[in-house]
Coordinates of C-alpha atoms in Angstrom, one line a residue:
Chain L
M11 CA -67.3 114.1 125.7
K12 CA -70.1 111.6 125.4
A13 CA -73.6 112.8 124.6
L14 CA -76.3 110.8 126.3
A15 CA -79.8 110.1 124.9
F16 CA -82.9 111.0 127.0
D17 CA -83.3 107.4 128.2
A18 CA -79.8 107.2 129.6
I19 CA -80.2 110.5 131.4
A20 CA -83.6 109.4 132.8
T21 CA -82.1 106.1 134.0
A22 CA -79.2 107.8 135.7
V23 CA -81.5 110.3 137.5
Q24 CA -84.1 107.7 138.5
A25 CA -81.4 105.4 139.9
R26 CA -80.7 108.2 142.4
F27 CA -84.1 109.7 142.7
P28 CA -86.9 107.1 142.3
A29 CA -89.6 109.7 142.6
V30 CA -88.7 111.3 139.3
L31 CA -91.1 110.3 136.5
V32 CA -90.7 110.3 132.8
Q33 CA -93.3 112.3 131.0
K34 CA -94.1 112.4 127.3
A35 CA -95.8 115.6 126.0
D36 CA -98.4 115.6 123.3
N37 CA -95.8 116.6 120.7
G38 CA -93.6 113.7 121.7
Q39 CA -91.1 115.8 123.7
M40 CA -89.7 113.8 126.6
A41 CA -89.3 115.4 130.0
L42 CA -88.5 114.5 133.6
R43 CA -91.3 115.3 136.1
V44 CA -89.5 116.2 139.3
P45 CA -91.3 116.5 142.7
K46 CA -91.2 120.0 144.0
A47 CA -89.4 119.2 147.2
S48 CA -86.4 117.5 145.5
I49 CA -85.8 119.9 142.6
V50 CA -82.7 121.4 144.2
D51 CA -81.2 118.0 144.9
V52 CA -82.0 116.8 141.4
A53 CA -80.5 120.0 139.9
H54 CA -77.3 119.6 142.0
F55 CA -77.0 116.0 140.9
L56 CA -77.5 116.9 137.2
R57 CA -74.9 119.6 137.4
T58 CA -72.2 117.8 139.3
D59 CA -72.5 114.3 138.1
A60 CA -69.5 113.6 135.7
Q61 CA -71.6 111.7 133.2
L62 CA -74.4 114.3 133.0
A63 CA -72.6 117.6 133.8
F64 CA -75.5 119.9 133.0
D65 CA -73.4 123.1 133.4
G66 CA -75.9 125.4 131.6
L67 CA -79.4 126.5 132.3
S68 CA -80.7 127.4 128.9
D69 CA -84.1 128.5 129.9
L70 CA -86.4 128.5 132.9
T71 CA -90.0 129.2 132.1
A72 CA -93.5 128.1 133.0
F73 CA -97.0 127.5 131.7
D74 CA -100.4 127.4 133.2
T75 CA -102.3 124.1 133.0
L76 CA -105.6 125.7 133.7
K77 CA -107.9 125.3 130.6
Y78 CA -105.5 122.6 129.4
P79 CA -107.4 119.8 127.7
S80 CA -106.5 117.0 130.2
T81 CA -108.4 114.5 132.3
P82 CA -108.8 115.1 135.1
P83 CA -108.6 118.9 134.7
Q84 CA -105.6 120.5 136.4
D85 CA -104.9 124.0 137.5
D86 CA -101.2 123.7 138.4
I87 CA -98.5 126.1 137.3
C88 CA -95.8 124.0 135.7
V89 CA -92.2 125.3 135.8
V90 CA -90.0 124.1 133.0
Y91 CA -86.2 123.9 133.2
V92 CA -84.2 123.5 130.0
L93 CA -80.8 122.2 130.8
F94 CA -77.8 121.9 128.5
S95 CA -74.4 120.4 129.0
Y96 CA -71.6 122.3 127.2
T97 CA -69.3 119.4 128.3
H98 CA -71.3 116.6 126.7
R99 CA -73.6 118.5 124.3
H100 CA -76.8 116.9 125.5
K101 CA -79.9 118.5 127.0
V102 CA -82.9 117.6 129.1
L103 CA -86.2 119.1 130.2
L104 CA -87.3 119.2 133.8
K105 CA -90.9 119.9 134.8
V106 CA -92.0 120.9 138.3
H107 CA -95.7 121.4 139.2
A108 CA -96.6 124.0 141.7
E109 CA -100.1 124.3 143.2
R110 CA -102.0 127.3 142.1
A111 CA -102.9 128.6 145.6
A112 CA -99.6 128.1 147.4
C113 CA -97.4 128.6 144.4
D114 CA -93.8 128.2 145.7
V115 CA -90.8 126.3 144.3
P116 CA -87.3 126.2 145.7
T117 CA -84.9 128.3 143.8
V118 CA -82.1 126.7 141.7
S119 CA -80.1 130.0 141.5
G120 CA -77.6 128.3 143.9
E121 CA -76.8 125.8 141.1
W122 CA -77.1 128.1 138.0
P123 CA -76.8 131.9 138.7
A124 CA -78.6 132.4 135.4
A125 CA -81.7 131.3 137.2
L126 CA -81.8 134.6 139.1
Y127 CA -83.3 136.5 136.2
F128 CA -85.4 133.7 134.8
E129 CA -87.0 133.2 138.2
R130 CA -87.8 136.9 138.5
E131 CA -89.6 136.7 135.1
V132 CA -91.6 133.6 136.1
W133 CA -92.5 135.2 139.4
D134 CA -93.6 138.4 137.5
L135 CA -95.7 136.7 134.8
F136 CA -96.9 133.5 136.6
G137 CA -96.7 134.3 140.3
V138 CA -94.4 131.4 141.2
R139 CA -92.7 132.3 144.4
F140 CA -89.1 130.9 144.3
V141 CA -88.2 130.2 147.9
G142 CA -84.6 131.2 148.7
H143 CA -84.3 133.7 145.8
P144 CA -82.2 136.6 147.1
S145 CA -84.2 139.3 145.3
L146 CA -87.5 138.2 143.9
R147 CA -88.9 141.4 142.4
R148 CA -90.9 142.0 139.2
I149 CA -88.8 142.4 136.1
M150 CA -91.2 143.1 133.2
T151 CA -94.2 144.8 134.6
P152 CA -94.1 147.9 136.8
D153 CA -93.3 147.3 140.5
D154 CA -96.8 148.2 141.6
W155 CA -98.5 146.0 139.0
E156 CA -101.3 143.8 140.3
G157 CA -101.6 140.1 139.4
H158 CA -99.6 137.9 137.2
P159 CA -100.5 138.4 133.5
L160 CA -99.8 135.0 132.0
R161 CA -102.0 133.1 134.3
K162 CA -105.1 131.9 132.5
D163 CA -107.4 133.4 135.0
Y164 CA -105.7 136.8 135.0
L165 CA -108.1 139.8 135.0
Y166 CA -107.0 142.6 132.7
P167 CA -106.6 145.9 134.5
A168 CA -109.3 148.5 133.7
T169 CA -106.9 151.4 134.6
Y170 CA -103.3 151.8 135.5
N171 CA -101.8 154.9 137.0
G172 CA -105.1 156.6 136.7
V173 CA -105.2 156.1 132.9
A174 CA -108.0 154.1 131.5
H175 CA -106.9 151.1 129.5
L176 CA -109.5 151.6 126.8
R177 CA -110.0 154.8 124.9
D178 CA -113.3 156.7 125.1
G179 CA -116.0 154.9 123.3
Q180 CA -113.8 151.9 122.7
H181 CA -115.3 148.5 123.7
F182 CA -114.6 145.0 122.7
E183 CA -117.1 142.1 122.8
A184 CA -114.7 139.1 122.9
A185 CA -111.8 140.7 124.7
P186 CA -110.4 139.2 127.9
P187 CA -112.3 140.1 131.0
R188 CA -111.0 143.2 132.8
S189 CA -111.3 144.0 136.5
G190 CA -113.7 146.8 137.2
G191 CA -114.9 148.8 134.1
P192 CA -116.9 147.6 131.1
L193 CA -115.4 145.5 128.5
Chain Z
M18 CA -67.3 197.8 90.9
N19 CA -67.1 197.9 94.7
P20 CA -69.1 194.9 96.1
S21 CA -70.8 197.1 98.6
D22 CA -72.2 199.2 95.7
R23 CA -74.0 196.2 94.1
P24 CA -77.8 196.4 94.4
G25 CA -79.1 195.1 97.7
N26 CA -75.6 195.1 99.3
R27 CA -75.7 198.6 100.7
D28 CA -76.0 199.0 104.4
D29 CA -79.4 200.7 104.3
E30 CA -80.7 197.9 102.1
Q31 CA -79.6 195.1 104.5
I32 CA -82.3 195.9 107.1
V33 CA -85.4 193.7 107.3
L34 CA -88.1 194.7 109.8
S35 CA -89.9 191.9 111.6
S36 CA -91.5 191.2 115.0
V37 CA -89.4 189.4 117.5
D38 CA -91.8 186.5 117.7
E39 CA -92.0 186.1 114.0
F40 CA -88.2 186.1 113.8
L41 CA -87.9 183.5 116.6
A42 CA -90.6 181.3 115.0
W43 CA -88.8 181.5 111.7
G44 CA -85.7 180.2 113.5
K45 CA -87.5 177.5 115.4
E46 CA -89.2 176.3 112.3
H47 CA -86.0 175.7 110.5
S48 CA -84.1 174.0 113.4
L49 CA -86.5 171.4 114.9
F50 CA -83.9 169.4 116.8
Y51 CA -85.6 166.1 117.7
L52 CA -85.0 163.7 120.5
L53 CA -83.4 160.5 119.3
F54 CA -85.9 158.2 120.9
A55 CA -87.6 155.1 119.5
T56 CA -89.4 152.2 121.1
A57 CA -90.4 149.9 118.3
C58 CA -90.4 149.4 114.5
C59 CA -91.4 153.0 113.8
G60 CA -87.9 153.8 115.0
I61 CA -86.6 152.0 111.9
E62 CA -88.6 154.3 109.7
L63 CA -87.4 157.3 111.8
M64 CA -83.8 156.2 111.2
Q65 CA -84.5 155.8 107.6
A66 CA -85.9 159.3 107.5
G67 CA -82.6 160.5 108.9
G68 CA -80.6 158.5 106.4
P69 CA -79.2 159.7 103.1
R70 CA -82.3 158.9 101.0
Y71 CA -84.8 161.1 102.9
D72 CA -82.3 163.1 104.9
V73 CA -84.4 165.2 107.3
D74 CA -81.1 167.1 108.2
R75 CA -82.0 169.3 105.2
L76 CA -85.1 170.4 107.2
G77 CA -82.8 171.4 110.0
M78 CA -83.8 168.3 112.0
I79 CA -80.7 167.1 113.8
P80 CA -81.1 164.2 116.3
R81 CA -80.2 165.1 119.9
A82 CA -79.2 162.6 122.5
T83 CA -80.6 164.5 125.4
P84 CA -84.1 166.0 125.9
R85 CA -82.6 169.2 127.3
Q86 CA -81.4 170.1 123.8
A87 CA -84.4 168.9 121.9
D88 CA -87.4 170.9 120.6
L89 CA -89.3 168.0 119.2
M90 CA -90.2 164.5 120.6
I91 CA -91.1 162.0 118.0
V92 CA -92.8 159.2 119.9
A93 CA -92.0 156.3 117.5
G94 CA -93.3 153.0 118.6
T95 CA -95.3 151.0 121.2
I96 CA -95.5 152.6 124.6
T97 CA -96.2 150.3 127.5
H98 CA -97.7 151.5 130.8
K99 CA -94.2 151.0 132.3
M100 CA -92.6 153.1 129.6
A101 CA -95.2 155.9 129.7
S102 CA -94.1 157.5 132.8
R103 CA -90.5 157.6 131.4
V104 CA -91.8 159.3 128.3
R105 CA -93.5 161.8 130.5
T106 CA -90.2 162.4 132.3
L107 CA -88.4 162.9 129.1
W108 CA -91.0 165.4 127.9
E109 CA -90.8 167.3 131.1
Q110 CA -87.0 167.6 130.7
M111 CA -87.4 169.3 127.3
T112 CA -87.4 173.1 127.3
E113 CA -90.3 175.2 126.2
P114 CA -91.5 175.5 123.5
R115 CA -91.6 171.8 122.9
W116 CA -93.5 169.8 120.4
V117 CA -94.7 166.2 120.2
V118 CA -95.3 164.1 117.1
S119 CA -97.1 160.8 117.7
M120 CA -95.8 158.5 115.0
G121 CA -97.6 155.3 114.0
S122 CA -100.7 153.4 115.2
C123 CA -99.1 152.3 118.5
A124 CA -98.3 155.7 119.7
N125 CA -101.6 157.0 118.4
S126 CA -104.0 154.5 119.9
G127 CA -102.2 151.3 121.0
G128 CA -102.4 149.9 117.4
P129 CA -102.5 146.2 117.1
F130 CA -102.1 145.8 120.9
S131 CA -105.0 147.9 121.9
K132 CA -107.4 145.0 122.1
W133 CA -105.6 142.0 123.7
S134 CA -102.7 143.5 125.6
Y135 CA -102.7 144.2 129.3
S136 CA -99.5 146.2 129.2
V137 CA -99.7 148.6 126.2
L138 CA -100.8 152.1 126.6
N139 CA -103.7 153.1 124.3
G140 CA -102.2 156.3 122.9
I141 CA -99.3 158.4 124.2
D142 CA -101.7 161.4 124.3
K143 CA -102.8 160.2 127.7
Y144 CA -99.5 161.2 129.1
V145 CA -98.2 164.1 126.9
P146 CA -100.0 166.6 124.7
V147 CA -99.6 165.6 121.0
D148 CA -99.3 168.2 118.2
V149 CA -99.4 165.9 115.2
Y150 CA -100.6 162.4 114.7
I151 CA -99.1 160.3 111.8
P152 CA -101.1 157.2 110.9
G153 CA -99.5 154.1 109.6
C154 CA -98.0 150.9 110.8
P155 CA -95.3 151.9 110.5
P156 CA -95.6 155.2 108.5
R157 CA -93.2 155.5 105.7
P158 CA -90.5 158.2 105.9
E159 CA -92.6 160.3 103.5
A160 CA -95.5 160.3 106.0
L161 CA -93.1 161.3 108.8
I162 CA -91.8 164.2 106.7
D163 CA -95.4 165.1 105.9
G164 CA -96.1 165.2 109.6
V165 CA -93.1 167.3 110.2
M166 CA -94.3 169.7 107.5
A167 CA -97.7 169.9 109.3
L168 CA -95.8 170.6 112.5
R169 CA -93.7 173.3 110.9
D170 CA -96.9 175.2 110.0
R171 CA -97.8 175.1 113.6
V172 CA -94.3 176.2 114.8
R173 CA -94.5 179.1 112.3
R174 CA -97.7 180.3 114.0
Y175 CA -96.2 179.9 117.5
R176 CA -96.1 183.2 119.4
T177 CA -94.5 183.5 122.8
L178 CA -97.2 185.8 124.2
G179 CA -100.0 184.4 122.2
E180 CA -102.3 181.4 122.8
R181 CA -100.8 178.2 121.7
D182 CA -102.7 176.0 119.2
T183 CA -103.5 172.8 121.1
T184 CA -105.8 171.2 118.6
P185 CA -104.1 168.0 117.4
H186 CA -103.4 167.7 113.7
V187 CA -103.8 164.4 111.9
V188 CA -101.9 164.0 108.7
A189 CA -103.5 162.1 105.8
G190 CA -103.0 158.3 105.3
H191 CA -99.6 156.9 105.0
D192 CA -100.2 155.4 101.6
A193 CA -100.8 158.8 100.0
P194 CA -97.5 160.2 98.6
F195 CA -96.4 162.8 101.0
G196 CA -99.8 162.4 102.7
G197 CA -101.4 165.2 100.7
H198 CA -100.0 167.9 102.9
C199 CA -97.2 168.6 100.5
K200 CA -97.8 169.5 96.9
V201 CA -97.1 166.6 94.7
P202 CA -96.2 167.5 91.1
D203 CA -98.7 166.3 88.5
F204 CA -96.8 164.1 86.1
G205 CA -99.9 163.5 83.9
K206 CA -101.1 160.2 82.6
P207 CA -98.5 157.5 81.9
P208 CA -97.8 157.1 78.2
E209 CA -100.0 154.6 76.3
G210 CA -98.9 151.0 76.1
K211 CA -97.0 151.0 79.4
A212 CA -98.4 149.2 82.4

């Protein structure tokens, strides 16, 4: 067992995949920015390499970069993979950017079966289509829900199932925009 | 003395006349079996009400694990749009006459989620008819018992052939001891010199 620091992990990955970039977040957290097309290869390398051996997918989540204070402004959906090695007790963060319009990322469920549920959640809430996922269905919201709620440009539904979302006489001035009906 | 000769024990003194409906209502009022069903933190208060300190068993309220045996549904907690149709199904599985108590702000109106949430239903009364609303976030067990007392009034008035009271009842605020529905004994002023 030998835990590696982030720099050593980044060097090992970049030696094999030169397109992978090192990214530092505003809070100082280090991550590897992986091109969308090579995420499965990188994931396979990280899991099977003896020095790295990332045998656990701790989390797979996403965030919307729209309205993010960055120059130039972005509107990508960023998928985040939190990997942990039970063998070596080290971890790493991967980030994959997917374009907002054609939002598809290859699935990593072939490497970590835990990704099956995480990817359903990210599909449900962010609308990232994971190519190759065997059963990409909604998991949180009802099956007939429209839109992906955690996107920054999501329009709140005015009604669902014929039931108005606001009570009679209830109105909010600064609430998020809702499709149809008055605020 | 022969026990059957004691006053009130004779056969002709053991007969009480009542109407069938009144007798059934009396039975229903004292055996409000409730569906053990909770979706959020109000459920903790509901469990507390069933615990030894408040002990709603003494009111004849026994939790039931299936809606087919339950008379009362206590909607305790946040109901999302996804959950609402399930609540409706549970309510439809209950046998008539059935009663619904909406417990806490979330079940009453969406509560803290009513403004910013896309997924929370603004009040369970959009899916099932509610007999008693209990305010509070969450209501204390006293408030729940107060709501049950208000419901018992209504159950007592229930007549099989009559018209059912469908006007919802709102019990008083949760910070009032027993909500004001029950009589609270007057203990007088605290003695002088004590805070």
